mmCIF file of C-alpha atoms and ligand atoms in Angstrom:
data_model
loop_
_atom_site.group_PDB
_atom_site.id
_atom_site.type_symbol
_atom_site.label_atom_id
_atom_site.label_comp_id
_atom_site.label_asym_id
_atom_site.label_seq_id
_atom_site.Cartn_x
_atom_site.Cartn_y
_atom_site.Cartn_z
ATOM 1 C CA MET A 1 -15.795 -3.907 21.283
ATOM 2 C CA VAL A 2 -16.308 -7.669 20.678
ATOM 3 C CA VAL A 3 -15.746 -9.853 23.694
ATOM 4 C CA ALA A 4 -13.870 -12.814 22.474
ATOM 5 C CA ALA A 5 -13.686 -16.369 24.174
ATOM 6 C CA ALA A 6 -10.539 -17.192 26.025
ATOM 7 C CA PRO A 7 -7.941 -17.374 23.598
ATOM 8 C CA LYS A 8 -6.107 -20.896 23.248
ATOM 9 C CA ALA A 9 -3.285 -19.941 20.910
ATOM 10 C CA PRO A 10 0.064 -19.248 22.798
ATOM 11 C CA PHE A 11 0.451 -16.180 20.487
ATOM 12 C CA LEU A 12 -2.829 -14.663 21.675
ATOM 13 C CA LEU A 13 -2.260 -15.353 25.218
ATOM 14 C CA ALA A 14 1.344 -13.857 25.126
ATOM 15 C CA ALA A 15 -0.270 -10.875 23.330
ATOM 16 C CA ALA A 16 -2.537 -10.381 26.257
ATOM 17 C CA ARG A 17 0.483 -10.773 28.565
ATOM 18 C CA ARG A 18 -0.948 -13.867 30.096
ATOM 19 C CA PRO A 19 0.970 -17.301 30.603
ATOM 20 C CA ALA A 20 1.172 -18.971 27.329
ATOM 21 C CA GLY A 21 2.572 -22.487 28.094
ATOM 22 C CA HIS A 22 5.545 -21.529 25.968
ATOM 23 C CA THR A 23 7.182 -18.481 24.393
ATOM 24 C CA PRO A 24 5.311 -18.159 20.985
ATOM 25 C CA VAL A 25 7.389 -17.693 17.878
ATOM 26 C CA TRP A 26 6.872 -16.615 14.295
ATOM 27 C CA PHE A 27 9.220 -14.689 11.765
ATOM 28 C CA MET A 28 8.645 -11.760 9.832
ATOM 29 C CA ARG A 29 8.982 -12.632 6.048
ATOM 30 C CA GLN A 30 8.484 -16.393 7.113
ATOM 31 C CA ALA A 31 6.996 -16.908 3.737
ATOM 32 C CA GLY A 32 9.431 -16.096 1.140
ATOM 33 C CA ARG A 33 12.669 -16.900 -0.896
ATOM 34 C CA TYR A 34 14.538 -18.816 1.638
ATOM 35 C CA LEU A 35 11.790 -21.675 1.434
ATOM 36 C CA PRO A 36 12.426 -23.965 -1.795
ATOM 37 C CA GLU A 37 8.504 -24.442 -1.959
ATOM 38 C CA TYR A 38 7.990 -20.653 -2.165
ATOM 39 C CA ARG A 39 10.687 -20.388 -4.776
ATOM 40 C CA ALA A 40 9.026 -23.116 -6.793
ATOM 41 C CA ILE A 41 5.854 -21.083 -7.030
ATOM 42 C CA ARG A 42 7.702 -17.872 -7.629
ATOM 43 C CA ALA A 43 9.502 -19.365 -10.421
ATOM 44 C CA LYS A 44 6.233 -19.436 -12.546
ATOM 45 C CA THR A 45 4.229 -16.642 -10.851
ATOM 46 C CA SER A 46 4.980 -13.038 -10.087
ATOM 47 C CA LEU A 47 4.581 -11.634 -6.700
ATOM 48 C CA LEU A 48 1.667 -9.429 -7.585
ATOM 49 C CA GLU A 49 -0.127 -12.406 -9.144
ATOM 50 C CA ILE A 50 0.371 -14.529 -6.132
ATOM 51 C CA CYS A 51 -1.412 -11.891 -3.976
ATOM 52 C CA ALA A 52 -4.073 -11.568 -6.432
ATOM 53 C CA ARG A 53 -4.815 -15.503 -6.444
ATOM 54 C CA PRO A 54 -6.158 -16.407 -2.868
ATOM 55 C CA GLU A 55 -5.605 -20.099 -3.355
ATOM 56 C CA LEU A 56 -2.114 -19.551 -4.188
ATOM 57 C CA ALA A 57 -1.527 -16.832 -1.521
ATOM 58 C CA ALA A 58 -3.120 -19.064 1.214
ATOM 59 C CA GLU A 59 -0.940 -21.881 -0.014
ATOM 60 C CA VAL A 60 2.191 -19.684 0.502
ATOM 61 C CA THR A 61 1.011 -18.479 3.838
ATOM 62 C CA LEU A 62 0.617 -21.984 5.141
ATOM 63 C CA GLN A 63 4.029 -23.161 3.823
ATOM 64 C CA PRO A 64 6.036 -22.002 6.737
ATOM 65 C CA VAL A 65 3.551 -23.110 9.257
ATOM 66 C CA ARG A 66 3.813 -26.660 8.028
ATOM 67 C CA ARG A 67 7.499 -26.442 7.644
ATOM 68 C CA LEU A 68 8.490 -24.782 10.840
ATOM 69 C CA GLY A 69 5.907 -25.464 13.530
ATOM 70 C CA VAL A 70 5.596 -21.629 14.251
ATOM 71 C CA ASP A 71 2.712 -20.161 16.582
ATOM 72 C CA ALA A 72 1.555 -17.761 13.946
ATOM 73 C CA ALA A 73 0.854 -17.459 10.329
ATOM 74 C CA ILE A 74 1.143 -14.036 8.688
ATOM 75 C CA LEU A 75 -1.101 -13.359 5.765
ATOM 76 C CA PHE A 76 0.710 -13.410 2.451
ATOM 77 C CA ALA A 77 0.300 -10.013 0.885
ATOM 78 C CA ASP A 78 2.330 -6.811 0.608
ATOM 79 C CA ILE A 79 2.104 -3.496 2.364
ATOM 80 C CA LEU A 80 2.242 -1.671 -0.981
ATOM 81 C CA LEU A 81 -0.746 -3.407 -2.512
ATOM 82 C CA PRO A 82 -3.259 -0.834 -1.544
ATOM 83 C CA LEU A 83 -1.254 1.811 -3.573
ATOM 84 C CA VAL A 84 -2.640 0.207 -6.738
ATOM 85 C CA PRO A 85 -6.303 0.826 -6.491
ATOM 86 C CA MET A 86 -5.167 4.479 -5.078
ATOM 87 C CA GLY A 87 -3.798 5.001 -8.655
ATOM 88 C CA LEU A 88 -0.181 4.232 -8.436
ATOM 89 C CA GLU A 89 1.585 2.086 -10.819
ATOM 90 C CA LEU A 90 3.298 -0.585 -8.835
ATOM 91 C CA ARG A 91 5.631 -3.448 -9.951
ATOM 92 C CA PHE A 92 8.357 -5.614 -8.307
ATOM 93 C CA ALA A 93 11.459 -5.411 -10.504
ATOM 94 C CA ALA A 94 13.898 -8.301 -10.264
ATOM 95 C CA GLY A 95 16.760 -7.350 -7.902
ATOM 96 C CA GLU A 96 15.416 -3.935 -7.384
ATOM 97 C CA GLY A 97 12.318 -4.213 -5.034
ATOM 98 C CA PRO A 98 9.153 -2.268 -5.492
ATOM 99 C CA VAL A 99 8.978 0.372 -8.213
ATOM 100 C CA ILE A 100 6.213 2.991 -8.574
ATOM 101 C CA GLY A 101 5.978 4.461 -11.922
ATOM 102 C CA ASN A 102 4.157 7.523 -10.877
ATOM 103 C CA PRO A 103 5.220 8.565 -7.601
ATOM 104 C CA LEU A 104 3.658 11.341 -5.395
ATOM 105 C CA ARG A 105 5.726 14.457 -5.616
ATOM 106 C CA THR A 106 3.360 17.331 -5.208
ATOM 107 C CA PRO A 107 0.245 18.347 -3.363
ATOM 108 C CA ALA A 108 -1.598 17.890 -6.493
ATOM 109 C CA ASP A 109 -0.507 14.350 -6.876
ATOM 110 C CA ILE A 110 -1.838 13.806 -3.333
ATOM 111 C CA ALA A 111 -5.095 15.314 -4.007
ATOM 112 C CA ARG A 112 -5.678 13.026 -6.948
ATOM 113 C CA LEU A 113 -5.276 9.722 -4.938
ATOM 114 C CA ARG A 114 -8.329 7.575 -5.336
ATOM 115 C CA ALA A 115 -10.283 6.490 -2.218
ATOM 116 C CA VAL A 116 -10.069 2.793 -1.601
ATOM 117 C CA ASN A 117 -12.634 0.356 -0.665
ATOM 118 C CA PRO A 118 -10.839 -2.685 0.792
ATOM 119 C CA ARG A 119 -13.895 -4.920 0.525
ATOM 120 C CA GLU A 120 -13.899 -4.373 -3.251
ATOM 121 C CA ASP A 121 -10.477 -3.257 -4.164
ATOM 122 C CA LEU A 122 -8.578 -5.759 -2.073
ATOM 123 C CA ALA A 123 -11.130 -8.528 -2.107
ATOM 124 C CA ALA A 124 -8.416 -11.269 -3.269
ATOM 125 C CA THR A 125 -6.356 -10.434 0.007
ATOM 126 C CA LEU A 126 -9.537 -10.674 2.290
ATOM 127 C CA GLU A 127 -10.438 -14.019 0.513
ATOM 128 C CA THR A 128 -6.921 -15.146 1.327
ATOM 129 C CA VAL A 129 -7.502 -14.472 5.100
ATOM 130 C CA ARG A 130 -10.799 -16.454 5.049
ATOM 131 C CA LEU A 131 -9.000 -19.434 3.292
ATOM 132 C CA VAL A 132 -6.088 -19.406 5.718
ATOM 133 C CA HIS A 133 -8.344 -18.960 8.801
ATOM 134 C CA ALA A 134 -10.374 -22.034 7.710
ATOM 135 C CA ALA A 135 -7.148 -24.110 7.291
ATOM 136 C CA LEU A 136 -5.330 -23.258 10.530
ATOM 137 C CA GLU A 137 -5.606 -25.281 13.714
ATOM 138 C CA GLU A 138 -6.653 -23.198 16.904
ATOM 139 C CA ARG A 139 -3.224 -23.245 18.307
ATOM 140 C CA VAL A 140 -1.749 -21.246 15.355
ATOM 141 C CA ALA A 141 -2.920 -17.522 15.371
ATOM 142 C CA LEU A 142 -3.396 -15.717 12.067
ATOM 143 C CA ILE A 143 -1.855 -12.178 11.794
ATOM 144 C CA GLY A 144 -3.194 -9.694 9.231
ATOM 145 C CA PHE A 145 -1.191 -6.675 8.388
ATOM 146 C CA ALA A 146 -0.656 -3.406 6.774
ATOM 147 C CA GLY A 147 2.098 -0.788 6.293
ATOM 148 C CA GLY A 148 2.322 2.209 8.790
ATOM 149 C CA PRO A 149 1.392 5.645 7.351
ATOM 150 C CA PHE A 150 5.066 6.925 7.217
ATOM 151 C CA THR A 151 6.511 3.856 5.564
ATOM 152 C CA VAL A 152 3.657 3.390 2.869
ATOM 153 C CA ALA A 153 3.921 7.275 2.283
ATOM 154 C CA SER A 154 7.696 7.008 1.859
ATOM 155 C CA TYR A 155 7.330 4.401 -0.973
ATOM 156 C CA ALA A 156 4.515 6.270 -2.609
ATOM 157 C CA ILE A 157 6.707 9.345 -2.686
ATOM 158 C CA GLU A 158 10.372 8.029 -3.379
ATOM 159 C CA GLY A 159 8.870 5.670 -6.080
ATOM 160 C CA GLY A 160 10.675 2.714 -4.362
ATOM 161 C CA SER A 161 13.114 1.741 -1.472
ATOM 162 C CA SER A 162 15.247 4.514 -0.230
ATOM 163 C CA ARG A 163 18.261 5.301 1.833
ATOM 164 C CA HIS A 164 18.036 8.853 2.904
ATOM 165 C CA PHE A 165 14.080 9.428 2.379
ATOM 166 C CA ALA A 166 15.243 12.623 0.648
ATOM 167 C CA GLU A 167 11.970 13.213 -1.419
ATOM 168 C CA THR A 168 9.753 11.972 1.449
ATOM 169 C CA LYS A 169 11.291 14.572 3.845
ATOM 170 C CA ARG A 170 11.273 17.297 1.307
ATOM 171 C CA LEU A 171 7.628 16.923 0.912
ATOM 172 C CA MET A 172 7.140 16.592 4.799
ATOM 173 C CA TYR A 173 9.009 19.611 5.613
ATOM 174 C CA GLY A 174 7.939 21.642 2.394
ATOM 175 C CA ALA A 175 4.293 20.984 2.108
ATOM 176 C CA GLU A 176 3.176 20.112 5.531
ATOM 177 C CA GLU A 177 -0.623 20.563 4.938
ATOM 178 C CA ALA A 178 -0.388 18.106 1.870
ATOM 179 C CA TRP A 179 1.779 15.617 3.994
ATOM 180 C CA HIS A 180 -0.850 15.709 6.825
ATOM 181 C CA ASP A 181 -3.515 15.015 4.354
ATOM 182 C CA LEU A 182 -1.710 12.016 2.818
ATOM 183 C CA LEU A 183 -0.894 10.302 6.260
ATOM 184 C CA ALA A 184 -4.621 11.070 7.344
ATOM 185 C CA ARG A 185 -6.027 9.425 4.290
ATOM 186 C CA LEU A 186 -3.447 6.493 4.681
ATOM 187 C CA ALA A 187 -4.273 6.135 8.394
ATOM 188 C CA ALA A 188 -8.153 6.143 7.670
ATOM 189 C CA PHE A 189 -7.841 3.469 4.879
ATOM 190 C CA THR A 190 -5.755 1.281 7.150
ATOM 191 C CA VAL A 191 -8.492 1.260 9.777
ATOM 192 C CA ASP A 192 -10.765 0.089 7.207
ATOM 193 C CA TYR A 193 -8.598 -2.436 5.564
ATOM 194 C CA LEU A 194 -7.420 -3.993 8.844
ATOM 195 C CA ALA A 195 -11.068 -4.099 10.254
ATOM 196 C CA ALA A 196 -11.970 -6.131 6.991
ATOM 197 C CA GLN A 197 -9.118 -8.340 7.571
ATOM 198 C CA VAL A 198 -10.226 -9.015 11.211
ATOM 199 C CA GLU A 199 -13.803 -9.598 9.942
ATOM 200 C CA ALA A 200 -12.417 -12.183 7.486
ATOM 201 C CA GLY A 201 -10.625 -14.047 10.283
ATOM 202 C CA ALA A 202 -7.481 -12.197 11.325
ATOM 203 C CA GLN A 203 -6.795 -12.545 14.962
ATOM 204 C CA ALA A 204 -4.158 -9.992 15.331
ATOM 205 C CA VAL A 205 -2.784 -7.180 13.292
ATOM 206 C CA GLN A 206 0.813 -5.844 12.726
ATOM 207 C CA VAL A 207 1.369 -2.333 11.642
ATOM 208 C CA PHE A 208 4.828 -2.401 9.764
ATOM 209 C CA ASP A 209 5.945 1.298 10.089
ATOM 210 C CA SER A 210 9.436 -0.238 9.179
ATOM 211 C CA TRP A 211 11.203 3.104 8.347
ATOM 212 C CA VAL A 212 10.124 5.469 11.020
ATOM 213 C CA GLY A 213 13.386 5.148 12.670
ATOM 214 C CA CYS A 214 14.827 7.540 10.092
ATOM 215 C CA LEU A 215 12.850 10.361 11.843
ATOM 216 C CA SER A 216 14.139 12.186 14.996
ATOM 217 C CA ALA A 217 11.649 11.841 17.940
ATOM 218 C CA SER A 218 10.419 15.437 17.460
ATOM 219 C CA ASP A 219 9.820 15.038 13.817
ATOM 220 C CA TYR A 220 7.930 11.701 14.580
ATOM 221 C CA ARG A 221 5.861 13.406 17.009
ATOM 222 C CA ARG A 222 4.994 16.374 14.693
ATOM 223 C CA PHE A 223 4.682 14.672 11.377
ATOM 224 C CA VAL A 224 3.468 11.029 12.164
ATOM 225 C CA LEU A 225 2.180 10.375 15.791
ATOM 226 C CA PRO A 226 -1.083 12.079 15.420
ATOM 227 C CA HIS A 227 -1.931 9.847 12.335
ATOM 228 C CA SER A 228 -0.545 6.705 13.913
ATOM 229 C CA GLN A 229 -2.379 7.554 17.280
ATOM 230 C CA ALA A 230 -5.699 7.867 15.233
ATOM 231 C CA LEU A 231 -5.074 4.571 13.587
ATOM 232 C CA PHE A 232 -4.370 2.463 16.703
ATOM 233 C CA SER A 233 -7.102 4.240 18.619
ATOM 234 C CA SER A 234 -9.617 2.909 16.068
ATOM 235 C CA LEU A 235 -7.894 -0.495 16.033
ATOM 236 C CA ARG A 236 -8.724 -0.950 19.602
ATOM 237 C CA ARG A 237 -12.346 -1.124 18.696
ATOM 238 C CA LEU A 238 -11.648 -4.285 16.715
ATOM 239 C CA GLY A 239 -10.995 -6.399 19.824
ATOM 240 C CA VAL A 240 -7.894 -7.994 18.521
ATOM 241 C CA PRO A 241 -4.105 -7.146 19.684
ATOM 242 C CA ALA A 242 -2.074 -4.906 17.473
ATOM 243 C CA ILE A 243 1.678 -4.992 16.905
ATOM 244 C CA HIS A 244 3.436 -1.830 16.196
ATOM 245 C CA PHE A 245 6.720 -2.520 14.422
ATOM 246 C CA GLY A 246 9.487 -0.350 13.042
ATOM 247 C CA VAL A 247 13.351 -0.801 12.664
ATOM 248 C CA GLY A 248 16.018 1.383 14.136
ATOM 249 C CA THR A 249 13.721 2.833 16.841
ATOM 250 C CA ALA A 250 15.782 2.808 19.879
ATOM 251 C CA HIS A 251 15.154 6.443 20.219
ATOM 252 C CA LEU A 252 11.439 6.163 19.745
ATOM 253 C CA ILE A 253 10.304 3.029 21.768
ATOM 254 C CA GLU A 254 8.193 4.877 24.235
ATOM 255 C CA THR A 255 6.818 7.232 21.425
ATOM 256 C CA LEU A 256 5.650 4.367 19.380
ATOM 257 C CA ALA A 257 4.007 2.918 22.522
ATOM 258 C CA GLU A 258 2.265 6.252 22.885
ATOM 259 C CA ALA A 259 1.034 6.118 19.261
ATOM 260 C CA GLY A 260 -0.365 2.801 20.054
ATOM 261 C CA GLY A 261 -0.319 -0.937 19.941
ATOM 262 C CA GLU A 262 -0.645 -3.512 22.595
ATOM 263 C CA ILE A 263 2.689 -5.313 21.297
ATOM 264 C CA ILE A 264 5.796 -3.201 20.397
ATOM 265 C CA GLY A 265 8.208 -4.791 17.928
ATOM 266 C CA ILE A 266 11.891 -4.313 19.082
ATOM 267 C CA ASP A 267 14.945 -4.779 16.741
ATOM 268 C CA TRP A 268 18.231 -6.330 17.716
ATOM 269 C CA ARG A 269 19.875 -3.128 18.416
ATOM 270 C CA THR A 270 17.956 -2.709 21.729
ATOM 271 C CA PRO A 271 18.248 -5.449 24.353
ATOM 272 C CA LEU A 272 14.914 -6.921 25.408
ATOM 273 C CA SER A 273 15.725 -6.412 29.045
ATOM 274 C CA GLU A 274 15.961 -2.701 28.355
ATOM 275 C CA ALA A 275 12.762 -2.783 26.257
ATOM 276 C CA ARG A 276 10.939 -4.421 29.219
ATOM 277 C CA LEU A 277 11.985 -1.633 31.502
ATOM 278 C CA ARG A 278 10.980 1.028 29.186
ATOM 279 C CA LEU A 279 7.757 -0.593 28.220
ATOM 280 C CA PRO A 280 6.281 -1.850 31.505
ATOM 281 C CA ASP A 281 2.625 -2.142 30.353
ATOM 282 C CA HIS A 282 3.154 -3.706 26.875
ATOM 283 C CA ALA A 283 3.944 -7.028 25.269
ATOM 284 C CA ILE A 284 7.155 -7.058 23.268
ATOM 285 C CA GLN A 285 7.982 -8.823 20.061
ATOM 286 C CA GLY A 286 11.523 -9.580 18.928
ATOM 287 C CA ASN A 287 14.479 -9.398 18.563
ATOM 288 C CA LEU A 288 17.138 -11.978 17.150
ATOM 289 C CA ASP A 289 19.347 -10.424 14.560
ATOM 290 C CA PRO A 290 18.178 -12.037 11.279
ATOM 291 C CA ALA A 291 21.897 -12.472 10.293
ATOM 292 C CA ALA A 292 22.083 -14.737 13.474
ATOM 293 C CA LEU A 293 20.271 -17.204 11.240
ATOM 294 C CA LEU A 294 23.354 -17.260 9.043
ATOM 295 C CA ALA A 295 25.754 -18.259 11.773
ATOM 296 C CA PRO A 296 27.007 -21.688 12.681
ATOM 297 C CA TRP A 297 24.200 -23.405 14.635
ATOM 298 C CA GLU A 298 26.049 -23.264 18.082
ATOM 299 C CA ARG A 299 26.297 -19.449 17.649
ATOM 300 C CA CYS A 300 22.810 -19.003 16.468
ATOM 301 C CA ALA A 301 21.574 -21.037 19.531
ATOM 302 C CA ARG A 302 23.697 -18.918 21.941
ATOM 303 C CA GLU A 303 22.051 -15.712 20.435
ATOM 304 C CA THR A 304 18.578 -17.427 20.666
ATOM 305 C CA ARG A 305 18.934 -18.148 24.341
ATOM 306 C CA GLU A 306 20.163 -14.525 25.101
ATOM 307 C CA VAL A 307 17.054 -13.081 23.528
ATOM 308 C CA LEU A 308 15.046 -15.447 25.921
ATOM 309 C CA ARG A 309 17.150 -14.460 28.803
ATOM 310 C CA GLN A 310 16.803 -10.937 28.192
ATOM 311 C CA ALA A 311 13.006 -11.188 27.862
ATOM 312 C CA GLY A 312 12.939 -12.702 31.342
ATOM 313 C CA ASN A 313 10.542 -15.255 32.550
ATOM 314 C CA ILE A 314 7.630 -12.917 32.436
ATOM 315 C CA PRO A 315 4.430 -13.168 30.321
ATOM 316 C CA GLY A 316 4.303 -11.001 27.215
ATOM 317 C CA HIS A 317 7.029 -11.923 24.987
ATOM 318 C CA ILE A 318 6.596 -13.062 21.464
ATOM 319 C CA PHE A 319 9.841 -14.423 19.953
ATOM 320 C CA ASN A 320 10.623 -13.057 16.324
ATOM 321 C CA LEU A 321 13.541 -11.659 14.470
ATOM 322 C CA GLY A 322 14.461 -7.851 14.750
ATOM 323 C CA HIS A 323 13.325 -7.608 10.976
ATOM 324 C CA GLY A 324 12.569 -10.138 8.239
ATOM 325 C CA ILE A 325 14.283 -13.268 7.365
ATOM 326 C CA LEU A 326 16.906 -12.925 4.675
ATOM 327 C CA PRO A 327 16.632 -14.818 1.486
ATOM 328 C CA GLN A 328 19.845 -16.792 1.921
ATOM 329 C CA THR A 329 18.736 -18.143 5.366
ATOM 330 C CA PRO A 330 19.072 -22.076 5.726
ATOM 331 C CA VAL A 331 15.606 -23.390 6.394
ATOM 332 C CA ASP A 332 16.850 -26.035 8.933
ATOM 333 C CA THR A 333 18.448 -23.195 11.069
ATOM 334 C CA VAL A 334 15.072 -21.507 11.246
ATOM 335 C CA ARG A 335 13.191 -24.740 12.119
ATOM 336 C CA ARG A 336 15.923 -25.383 14.767
ATOM 337 C CA VAL A 337 15.228 -21.984 16.253
ATOM 338 C CA VAL A 338 11.635 -22.661 16.572
ATOM 339 C CA ASP A 339 12.175 -25.982 18.319
ATOM 340 C CA LEU A 340 14.859 -24.441 20.669
ATOM 341 C CA VAL A 341 12.498 -21.584 21.784
ATOM 342 C CA HIS A 342 9.834 -24.013 22.502
ATOM 343 C CA GLU A 343 11.895 -26.508 24.219
ATOM 344 C CA LEU A 344 13.589 -23.911 26.593
ATOM 345 C CA THR A 345 10.384 -22.204 27.453
ATOM 346 C CA GLU A 346 8.059 -25.274 27.762
ATOM 347 C CA GLY A 347 5.828 -24.946 31.006
ATOM 348 C CA GLN A 348 7.124 -21.486 31.818
ATOM 349 C CA SER A 349 5.009 -18.453 31.772
HETATM 350 O O1 LIG B 401 5.811 -13.888 5.301
HETATM 351 C C1 LIG B 401 5.560 -12.562 5.347
HETATM 352 O O2 LIG B 401 6.163 -11.707 6.119
HETATM 353 C C2 LIG B 401 4.224 -12.062 4.713
HETATM 354 C C3 LIG B 401 4.200 -11.463 3.407
HETATM 355 C C4 LIG B 401 4.853 -10.037 3.373
HETATM 356 C C5 LIG B 401 5.448 -9.546 2.221
HETATM 357 N N1 LIG B 401 5.687 -8.288 2.341
HETATM 358 C C6 LIG B 401 5.638 -10.370 1.046
HETATM 359 C C7 LIG B 401 6.964 -9.929 0.011
HETATM 360 C C8 LIG B 401 5.011 -8.948 4.409
HETATM 361 C C9 LIG B 401 4.531 -8.932 5.674
HETATM 362 C C10 LIG B 401 5.467 -7.807 3.631
HETATM 363 C C11 LIG B 401 5.723 -6.599 4.188
HETATM 364 C C12 LIG B 401 6.487 -5.540 3.580
HETATM 365 N N2 LIG B 401 6.674 -5.314 2.264
HETATM 366 C C13 LIG B 401 7.312 -4.556 4.178
HETATM 367 C C14 LIG B 401 7.379 -4.378 5.777
HETATM 368 C C15 LIG B 401 8.194 -5.358 6.411
HETATM 369 C C16 LIG B 401 9.762 -4.929 6.256
HETATM 370 O O3 LIG B 401 10.405 -5.875 5.626
HETATM 371 O O4 LIG B 401 10.079 -3.893 6.854
HETATM 372 C C17 LIG B 401 7.909 -3.893 3.158
HETATM 373 C C18 LIG B 401 8.762 -2.611 3.531
HETATM 374 C C19 LIG B 401 7.427 -4.236 1.993
HETATM 375 C C20 LIG B 401 7.795 -3.736 0.732
HETATM 376 C C21 LIG B 401 8.602 -4.616 -0.140
HETATM 377 N N3 LIG B 401 8.045 -5.696 -0.604
HETATM 378 C C22 LIG B 401 10.093 -4.596 -0.546
HETATM 379 C C23 LIG B 401 10.876 -3.518 -0.172
HETATM 380 C C24 LIG B 401 10.160 -5.676 -1.325
HETATM 381 C C25 LIG B 401 11.510 -6.090 -1.906
HETATM 382 C C26 LIG B 401 12.545 -6.439 -0.839
HETATM 383 C C27 LIG B 401 12.560 -7.866 -0.740
HETATM 384 O O5 LIG B 401 12.511 -8.234 0.396
HETATM 385 O O6 LIG B 401 12.569 -8.587 -1.792
HETATM 386 C C28 LIG B 401 8.976 -6.371 -1.349
HETATM 387 C C29 LIG B 401 9.048 -7.858 -1.974
HETATM 388 C C30 LIG B 401 8.251 -8.941 -1.271
HETATM 389 N N4 LIG B 401 7.127 -8.798 -0.436
HETATM 390 C C31 LIG B 401 8.750 -10.206 -1.131
HETATM 391 C C32 LIG B 401 7.881 -10.924 -0.427
HETATM 392 C C33 LIG B 401 7.865 -12.366 0.108
HETATM 393 C C34 LIG B 401 9.975 -10.654 -1.868
HETATM 394 C C35 LIG B 401 10.053 -11.845 -2.464
HETATM 395 C C36 LIG B 401 9.601 -12.163 -3.964
HETATM 396 O O7 LIG B 401 10.028 -11.316 -4.907
HETATM 397 O O8 LIG B 401 9.104 -13.222 -4.110
#
């Protein structure tokens, strides 16, 4: 394990459950369509093309840092990019989200997946990390990320976004050996990919297992936990904090923590006061409802204060939303939330 110098960024201090000067704040999907400067780039360039051009991806990563004054930047990429070198045909269809032309439906499909070397096959993303790292001030942390094994598998199997995860669960229940093979391969690749991001300058990593909340606790234990546990135990060797995030996980909070991660992401359905009690040994991240940013300012401010009150004046809280920023969010409201969180917590733990 690498022994790092004492971190100065409030995000890294809070991640280590140390007093941070103020509660650090960043937003999932902080780079994106609610920002006019992002839309201007997207008008001329597809999502995949932005990801393939490091200068452009770095610029888009830095846009919210400049505009909002957040305490962390998150690499601009997508959890589904690694599926392309694995042999899947990925495109982002307007209004439809991701579409995979040749989804995995059988054990034979899974056996055909190509092994990926992130340093070669995802070189553009790693170059983006290097560029952003060089451009950031020390007080702003750079977060790398990857999808969690269940969530990436679900897109690869469904061929896109899903409501019931029917094909995913059909394969999980019906071809258990192939399922475990798939998740083990995704987890092993993800260790390699995140290690390469850390080498390139990422100071923390987030694993987005966004959709694990669709599983019961016992199915999570049987079908996902061993793979996530292997993933996070390898990540510990990287010497950077790892955030473990999922949505609709009130029934899984302790189990996600058991799988790993120093910081657990909490969505808006679980009060942070409850999360604190259930996770006494972890930092927590969250959990304003993304829709609160659509409310009149006074209402949004009240909800923001409530999140801080529930987190308590205890080190180890990273302010965020419970899920990503919605595209129709007014930029000014986002900026005011950052200022309010900083103002209300200035000088506290
Ligand atoms: O600012 C950031 O958060 C960094 C960049 C980022 C993107 N995707 C870019 C993106 C991150 C961290 C992701 C993660 C991601 N991608 C997740 C996990 C987070 C979550 O929301 O649960 C998932 C499930 C995906 C897959 C994905 N990518 C979907 C379902 C979609 C379509 C839905 C949507 O929001 O439009 C995408 C497209 C995508 N990835 C956009 C962005 C900014 C949409 C904007 C565009 O078309 O320009």
